[in-house]
Tab-separated table of C-alpha atoms in Angstrom:
chain	number	residue	atom	x	y	z
A	1	UNK	CA	-15.896	61.758	42.597
A	2	UNK	CA	-18.914	61.351	44.841
A	3	UNK	CA	-20.303	64.214	47.021
A	4	UNK	CA	-22.534	64.053	50.420
A	5	UNK	CA	-26.527	64.531	49.663
A	6	UNK	CA	-27.674	67.072	46.984
A	7	UNK	CA	-24.300	66.850	45.204
A	8	UNK	CA	-22.562	69.135	47.747
A	9	UNK	CA	-18.964	67.769	49.299
A	10	UNK	CA	-19.120	66.973	52.895
A	11	UNK	CA	-17.333	69.301	55.252
A	12	UNK	CA	-14.082	67.953	56.986
A	13	UNK	CA	-13.599	70.446	59.620
A	14	UNK	CA	-11.382	73.533	59.748
A	15	UNK	CA	-12.589	75.049	56.799
A	16	UNK	CA	-11.296	72.099	54.376
A	17	UNK	CA	-13.811	70.226	52.339
A	18	UNK	CA	-13.233	66.861	50.657
A	19	UNK	CA	-14.456	64.675	47.883
A	20	UNK	CA	-15.007	60.950	47.778
A	21	UNK	CA	-12.659	59.532	44.906
A	22	UNK	CA	-13.044	56.093	43.048
A	23	UNK	CA	-9.132	54.571	43.027
A	24	UNK	CA	-8.694	52.252	40.390
A	25	UNK	CA	-5.843	49.912	41.741
A	26	UNK	CA	-3.930	47.365	39.563
A	27	UNK	CA	-1.334	44.865	39.987
A	28	UNK	CA	1.038	44.197	37.428
A	29	UNK	CA	3.759	41.556	36.267
A	30	UNK	CA	7.336	42.935	36.086
A	31	UNK	CA	8.982	42.149	32.602
A	32	UNK	CA	8.925	42.854	28.891
A	33	UNK	CA	6.476	41.392	26.231
A	34	UNK	CA	7.591	38.264	24.572
A	35	UNK	CA	7.511	40.463	21.066
A	36	UNK	CA	10.425	42.403	22.496
A	37	UNK	CA	12.998	39.873	22.818
A	38	UNK	CA	15.820	39.129	19.738
A	39	UNK	CA	16.158	35.672	20.408
A	40	UNK	CA	14.207	32.602	21.340
A	41	UNK	CA	15.609	29.507	23.573
A	42	UNK	CA	14.450	26.243	24.239
A	43	UNK	CA	13.860	27.267	27.906
A	44	UNK	CA	11.633	30.115	26.997
A	45	UNK	CA	9.747	28.219	24.626
A	46	UNK	CA	9.148	25.354	27.143
A	47	UNK	CA	8.040	27.843	29.795
A	48	UNK	CA	5.799	29.151	27.223
A	49	UNK	CA	4.017	26.097	27.198
A	50	UNK	CA	4.094	25.754	30.853
A	51	UNK	CA	2.558	28.568	31.241
A	52	UNK	CA	-0.490	27.905	28.947
A	53	UNK	CA	-0.967	24.630	30.583
A	54	UNK	CA	-1.221	26.290	33.755
A	55	UNK	CA	-3.858	28.731	32.657
A	56	UNK	CA	-5.796	25.797	31.126
A	57	UNK	CA	-5.685	24.088	34.496
A	58	UNK	CA	-6.789	27.584	36.319
A	59	UNK	CA	-9.757	28.023	33.927
A	60	UNK	CA	-10.645	24.475	34.000
A	61	UNK	CA	-14.060	23.572	35.462
A	62	UNK	CA	-15.255	27.459	35.135
A	63	UNK	CA	-18.354	27.652	33.556
A	64	UNK	CA	-19.555	31.607	33.578
A	65	UNK	CA	-22.817	32.035	32.146
A	66	UNK	CA	-21.616	35.243	30.451
A	67	UNK	CA	-19.386	33.085	28.209
A	68	UNK	CA	-22.341	30.467	27.152
A	69	UNK	CA	-23.428	30.969	24.331
A	70	UNK	CA	-20.377	33.001	23.146
A	71	UNK	CA	-19.469	33.125	19.260
A	72	UNK	CA	-17.373	35.582	17.387
A	73	UNK	CA	-15.290	35.593	14.003
A	74	UNK	CA	-12.198	34.255	16.026
A	75	UNK	CA	-13.941	31.322	17.233
A	76	UNK	CA	-12.410	28.095	15.955
A	77	UNK	CA	-15.463	26.402	14.962
A	78	UNK	CA	-16.636	29.681	13.042
A	79	UNK	CA	-13.294	29.635	11.339
A	80	UNK	CA	-14.765	27.811	8.029
A	81	UNK	CA	-17.864	30.375	7.802
A	82	UNK	CA	-15.738	33.360	8.068
A	83	UNK	CA	-13.474	32.686	5.679
A	84	UNK	CA	-16.059	31.836	3.272
A	85	UNK	CA	-17.958	35.158	4.180
A	86	UNK	CA	-14.981	37.341	4.278
A	87	UNK	CA	-12.292	35.992	1.516
A	88	UNK	CA	-13.982	36.217	-1.778
A	89	UNK	CA	-14.468	40.130	-1.277
A	90	UNK	CA	-10.792	40.973	0.256
A	91	UNK	CA	-9.600	43.136	-2.946
A	92	UNK	CA	-5.931	43.048	-1.347
A	93	UNK	CA	-5.665	39.129	-1.845
A	94	UNK	CA	-4.830	37.477	-5.194
A	95	UNK	CA	-6.632	34.565	-6.769
A	96	UNK	CA	-3.812	32.239	-5.428
A	97	UNK	CA	-4.114	33.674	-1.818
A	98	UNK	CA	-8.019	33.431	-1.864
A	99	UNK	CA	-7.944	29.913	-3.234
A	100	UNK	CA	-5.565	28.729	-0.560
A	101	UNK	CA	-7.606	30.298	2.390
A	102	UNK	CA	-10.811	28.889	0.705
A	103	UNK	CA	-8.871	25.457	0.837
A	104	UNK	CA	-8.457	25.931	4.714
A	105	UNK	CA	-11.848	26.818	4.946
A	106	UNK	CA	-13.131	23.574	3.448
A	107	UNK	CA	-11.207	21.556	5.846
A	108	UNK	CA	-12.508	23.419	9.080
A	109	UNK	CA	-16.399	23.090	7.581
A	110	UNK	CA	-15.375	19.322	6.970
A	111	UNK	CA	-14.024	19.139	10.691
A	112	UNK	CA	-16.864	21.494	12.384
A	113	UNK	CA	-18.450	18.256	13.709
A	114	UNK	CA	-15.355	16.979	15.295
A	115	UNK	CA	-14.400	20.144	16.608
A	116	UNK	CA	-17.735	20.674	18.181
A	117	UNK	CA	-17.988	17.320	19.897
A	118	UNK	CA	-17.006	17.263	23.959
A	119	UNK	CA	-16.877	13.387	23.566
A	120	UNK	CA	-13.805	13.694	21.075
A	121	UNK	CA	-12.390	17.179	21.978
A	122	UNK	CA	-12.645	18.295	25.791
A	123	UNK	CA	-14.180	21.718	26.137
A	124	UNK	CA	-13.494	24.505	28.652
A	125	UNK	CA	-12.715	28.284	29.003
A	126	UNK	CA	-9.450	29.413	27.150
A	127	UNK	CA	-7.540	32.441	27.242
A	128	UNK	CA	-7.613	32.257	23.313
A	129	UNK	CA	-4.894	34.737	22.593
A	130	UNK	CA	-1.534	34.039	23.620
A	131	UNK	CA	0.283	36.075	21.084
A	132	UNK	CA	3.598	37.629	21.730
A	133	UNK	CA	2.193	41.123	22.777
A	134	UNK	CA	0.143	39.290	25.341
A	135	UNK	CA	2.887	37.162	27.171
A	136	UNK	CA	5.399	38.544	29.762
A	137	UNK	CA	8.477	37.736	29.987
A	138	UNK	CA	11.091	38.082	32.561
A	139	UNK	CA	13.729	40.899	32.658
A	140	UNK	CA	16.332	38.599	31.030
A	141	UNK	CA	14.189	37.080	28.476
A	142	UNK	CA	14.871	33.787	30.324
A	143	UNK	CA	11.024	32.604	30.640
A	144	UNK	CA	7.495	33.426	30.559
A	145	UNK	CA	6.247	34.852	33.610
A	146	UNK	CA	2.566	36.487	33.228
A	147	UNK	CA	-0.140	36.874	30.736
A	148	UNK	CA	-2.587	39.615	29.770
A	149	UNK	CA	-5.588	40.510	27.884
A	150	UNK	CA	-8.288	37.725	28.719
A	151	UNK	CA	-10.428	39.580	26.409
A	152	UNK	CA	-10.924	36.931	24.241
A	153	UNK	CA	-11.900	34.090	26.541
A	154	UNK	CA	-14.238	31.659	24.965
A	155	UNK	CA	-15.249	28.266	25.649
A	156	UNK	CA	-13.853	25.858	22.890
A	157	UNK	CA	-12.151	22.654	22.762
A	158	UNK	CA	-9.039	22.658	25.193
A	159	UNK	CA	-6.343	21.529	22.558
A	160	UNK	CA	-6.819	25.384	20.913
A	161	UNK	CA	-5.309	26.907	23.505
A	162	UNK	CA	-1.938	25.551	22.795
A	163	UNK	CA	-2.726	25.430	19.194
A	164	UNK	CA	-3.339	29.241	19.033
A	165	UNK	CA	0.037	29.414	21.436
A	166	UNK	CA	2.065	27.228	19.016
A	167	UNK	CA	0.971	29.203	15.864
A	168	UNK	CA	1.844	32.674	17.242
A	169	UNK	CA	5.188	31.012	18.428
A	170	UNK	CA	5.756	29.713	15.080
A	171	UNK	CA	5.240	33.305	13.300
A	172	UNK	CA	7.673	34.779	15.776
A	173	UNK	CA	10.037	31.991	15.078
A	174	UNK	CA	10.626	33.070	11.346
A	175	UNK	CA	12.373	36.079	12.315
A	176	UNK	CA	13.607	35.221	15.689
A	177	UNK	CA	17.026	33.046	15.968
A	178	UNK	CA	17.517	30.376	18.779
A	179	UNK	CA	20.307	31.307	20.684
A	180	UNK	CA	21.420	33.278	23.854
A	181	UNK	CA	18.388	35.778	25.471
A	182	UNK	CA	18.994	39.440	24.954
A	183	UNK	CA	19.022	41.911	27.592
A	184	UNK	CA	15.814	43.531	28.585
A	185	UNK	CA	15.463	46.764	27.429
A	186	UNK	CA	11.841	47.565	27.840
A	187	UNK	CA	9.909	47.208	31.059
A	188	UNK	CA	6.316	46.715	30.424
A	189	UNK	CA	3.701	47.261	33.045
A	190	UNK	CA	0.982	44.185	32.064
A	191	UNK	CA	-2.404	44.802	33.439
A	192	UNK	CA	-5.780	43.573	32.191
A	193	UNK	CA	-8.861	45.195	31.198
A	194	UNK	CA	-12.184	44.196	33.242
A	195	UNK	CA	-14.111	45.464	35.881
A	196	UNK	CA	-11.583	47.063	38.062
A	197	UNK	CA	-10.211	43.314	38.541
A	198	UNK	CA	-6.370	42.422	37.316
A	199	UNK	CA	-6.414	39.019	35.788
A	200	UNK	CA	-2.696	37.616	35.740
A	201	UNK	CA	-1.237	34.417	35.857
A	202	UNK	CA	2.253	33.757	37.022
A	203	UNK	CA	4.544	30.450	37.368
A	204	UNK	CA	3.821	30.501	40.924
A	205	UNK	CA	0.127	29.639	40.282
A	206	UNK	CA	-2.125	26.623	39.214
A	207	UNK	CA	0.740	23.726	40.262
A	208	UNK	CA	-0.172	20.841	38.447
A	209	UNK	CA	2.179	18.414	39.463
A	210	UNK	CA	5.097	19.051	37.097
A	211	UNK	CA	8.368	20.003	37.889
A	212	UNK	CA	8.657	23.758	37.166
A	213	UNK	CA	11.796	24.788	38.451
A	214	UNK	CA	14.352	26.939	36.246
A	215	UNK	CA	16.959	24.702	36.821
A	216	UNK	CA	15.266	21.631	35.657
A	217	UNK	CA	13.606	23.502	32.621
A	218	UNK	CA	17.223	24.787	31.543
A	219	UNK	CA	18.767	21.337	32.212
A	220	UNK	CA	16.280	19.969	29.757
A	221	UNK	CA	16.921	22.684	27.513
A	222	UNK	CA	20.367	21.894	27.000
A	223	UNK	CA	19.398	18.852	24.920
A	224	UNK	CA	17.882	20.756	22.321
A	225	UNK	CA	20.105	22.353	19.574
A	226	UNK	CA	20.814	26.255	20.396
A	227	UNK	CA	21.869	27.731	17.194
A	228	UNK	CA	19.570	28.086	14.468
A	229	UNK	CA	19.380	30.577	11.703
A	230	UNK	CA	16.505	32.812	10.974
A	231	UNK	CA	14.360	32.416	7.752
A	232	UNK	CA	16.033	33.233	4.680
A	233	UNK	CA	15.369	33.113	1.221
A	234	UNK	CA	17.927	30.577	0.683
A	235	UNK	CA	16.737	28.454	3.169
A	236	UNK	CA	14.753	25.645	1.796
A	237	UNK	CA	10.836	25.197	2.680
A	238	UNK	CA	11.812	21.549	4.213
A	239	UNK	CA	14.649	23.226	6.412
A	240	UNK	CA	12.325	26.093	7.441
A	241	UNK	CA	9.391	24.103	8.344
A	242	UNK	CA	11.318	21.613	10.220
A	243	UNK	CA	13.053	24.390	12.195
A	244	UNK	CA	9.831	25.956	12.870
A	245	UNK	CA	8.014	23.026	13.910
A	246	UNK	CA	10.841	22.785	16.681
A	247	UNK	CA	9.664	25.953	18.017
A	248	UNK	CA	6.055	24.499	18.148
A	249	UNK	CA	7.330	20.928	19.597
A	250	UNK	CA	8.929	22.835	22.317
A	251	UNK	CA	5.826	25.033	23.373
A	252	UNK	CA	3.975	21.770	23.250
A	253	UNK	CA	6.009	19.765	25.115
A	254	UNK	CA	6.007	22.672	28.054
A	255	UNK	CA	2.105	22.384	27.250
A	256	UNK	CA	1.996	18.605	28.048
A	257	UNK	CA	4.163	18.372	30.894
A	258	UNK	CA	1.154	20.162	32.527
A	259	UNK	CA	-1.565	19.084	30.555
A	260	UNK	CA	-1.272	15.906	28.549
A	261	UNK	CA	-3.497	15.698	25.428
A	262	UNK	CA	-5.342	12.768	24.126
A	263	UNK	CA	-4.361	11.528	20.823
A	264	UNK	CA	-7.607	13.122	19.099
A	265	UNK	CA	-6.279	16.347	20.393
A	266	UNK	CA	-3.074	15.795	19.158
A	267	UNK	CA	-4.393	14.990	15.775
A	268	UNK	CA	-6.195	18.171	15.041
A	269	UNK	CA	-3.071	20.432	16.083
A	270	UNK	CA	-1.852	20.958	12.271
A	271	UNK	CA	-5.432	22.231	11.316
A	272	UNK	CA	-5.751	24.373	14.203
A	273	UNK	CA	-2.519	26.003	12.974
A	274	UNK	CA	-3.528	26.829	9.686
A	275	UNK	CA	-6.800	27.527	10.551
A	276	UNK	CA	-6.038	30.305	13.041
A	277	UNK	CA	-3.528	31.707	10.757
A	278	UNK	CA	-5.997	31.799	7.780
A	279	UNK	CA	-8.666	33.599	9.905
A	280	UNK	CA	-5.713	36.030	11.061
A	281	UNK	CA	-5.006	36.724	7.809
A	282	UNK	CA	-8.525	37.357	6.349
A	283	UNK	CA	-9.878	39.108	9.542
A	284	UNK	CA	-6.468	41.427	9.578
A	285	UNK	CA	-7.124	42.452	5.992
A	286	UNK	CA	-11.019	42.987	6.550
A	287	UNK	CA	-10.526	44.800	9.539
A	288	UNK	CA	-7.929	47.618	7.811
A	289	UNK	CA	-11.044	48.601	5.498
A	290	UNK	CA	-13.292	49.415	8.731
A	291	UNK	CA	-9.751	50.779	10.654
A	292	UNK	CA	-7.356	51.942	8.395
A	293	UNK	CA	-5.388	54.076	11.319
A	294	UNK	CA	-4.682	50.598	12.876
A	295	UNK	CA	-3.318	49.318	9.720
A	296	UNK	CA	0.280	48.362	10.880
A	297	UNK	CA	-1.197	46.372	14.109
A	298	UNK	CA	-3.830	44.704	12.093
A	299	UNK	CA	-1.720	43.651	9.111
A	300	UNK	CA	1.104	42.314	11.405
A	301	UNK	CA	0.907	38.624	10.507
A	302	UNK	CA	0.560	39.336	6.929
A	303	UNK	CA	3.967	38.919	5.476
A	304	UNK	CA	5.070	36.151	7.949
A	305	UNK	CA	1.692	34.784	7.630
A	306	UNK	CA	1.690	34.178	3.839
A	307	UNK	CA	4.682	32.253	4.097
A	308	UNK	CA	3.937	30.216	6.983
A	309	UNK	CA	0.276	29.293	5.893
A	310	UNK	CA	1.891	27.639	2.632
A	311	UNK	CA	4.272	25.644	4.411
A	312	UNK	CA	1.261	24.448	6.517
A	313	UNK	CA	-0.690	23.365	3.876
A	314	UNK	CA	-0.631	19.263	3.811
A	315	UNK	CA	1.336	18.050	0.962
A	316	UNK	CA	3.140	21.502	0.045
A	317	UNK	CA	6.133	20.228	2.290
A	318	UNK	CA	4.680	17.687	5.054
A	319	UNK	CA	1.576	16.156	5.558
A	320	UNK	CA	-0.319	16.736	8.741
A	321	UNK	CA	0.995	13.328	10.288
A	322	UNK	CA	4.640	14.243	9.298
A	323	UNK	CA	4.231	17.631	10.949
A	324	UNK	CA	2.746	16.328	14.025
A	325	UNK	CA	5.408	13.633	14.261
A	326	UNK	CA	8.434	16.506	13.851
A	327	UNK	CA	6.662	18.301	16.929
A	328	UNK	CA	6.223	15.389	19.127
A	329	UNK	CA	10.131	14.103	18.301
A	330	UNK	CA	11.140	17.162	19.984
A	331	UNK	CA	9.167	16.105	23.406
A	332	UNK	CA	10.923	12.306	22.705
A	333	UNK	CA	14.337	14.107	22.352
A	334	UNK	CA	14.265	15.750	25.743
A	335	UNK	CA	13.212	12.556	27.232
A	336	UNK	CA	15.987	10.461	26.170
A	337	UNK	CA	18.588	13.481	25.872
A	338	UNK	CA	19.376	13.397	22.434
A	339	UNK	CA	19.634	16.730	20.228
A	340	UNK	CA	16.621	17.557	17.895
A	341	UNK	CA	17.368	19.061	14.459
């Protein structure tokens, strides 16, 4: 509220007074959050990848001083050091869980020079947090139409954008079947924080030469199996991982329709998946100590995350090369019109 000099409001005439008011106006993307859908569909996952590809195109070439230098515990290059610092002191983890996370820490530390070299992995500003509570889907749950929460933006290897997106899609896929979209039941006004500026991305932005029509995407999606069971105790680790890699492969396929990745970028995706997951498990558990009232949110990844990271450890079920080939096979299947199982 602003008043004319001396802190007094200005007279408006006829005995009325008024104050100046600063009103913050926000636009929003209509829809629901990805976390609220009950089924995943091939088209939904392809659209998620396309959306993040458009985000990559939109942020490419932007080099804000505020993000340089920028480093925090979620930063992929910091993953190894963060795990080494936090994991030994987390009492909630048993020795086997600690050993698993420290193994990932060693992998990240070994890969550090490669992850930090822009000649190997192109770098740019990334959104870096495309989880299921930040992605907005259409009212019919058919496609991703928006993205919120740009608070974790950072300069990092470009491939981290799709890697983070794929990881959260994998976790969602543990407990969501592939099948018909459920009707929307919740409307969310998806806005961002910031200095009075709403940052949103929709399917109409950042055309990058790919065919993004819903009809074309749905035609592609019909070539992918549309009825897969959710994760159960009876489902073998091999089948579970194969099924989840199909989910990741659809996201990767959608992303590469907009942003083709180099072979060197593709090769690090399996490591990025378990690296981000390890950071999430450790940081979530450590944060509960400081903020126990927010435990439900902070620990949301823990139960599915431990099952997932055991599957992603190379040699546990598949090698990194086998995991990557399974993901890339989804794109191959879409191209030749075969079903992918």
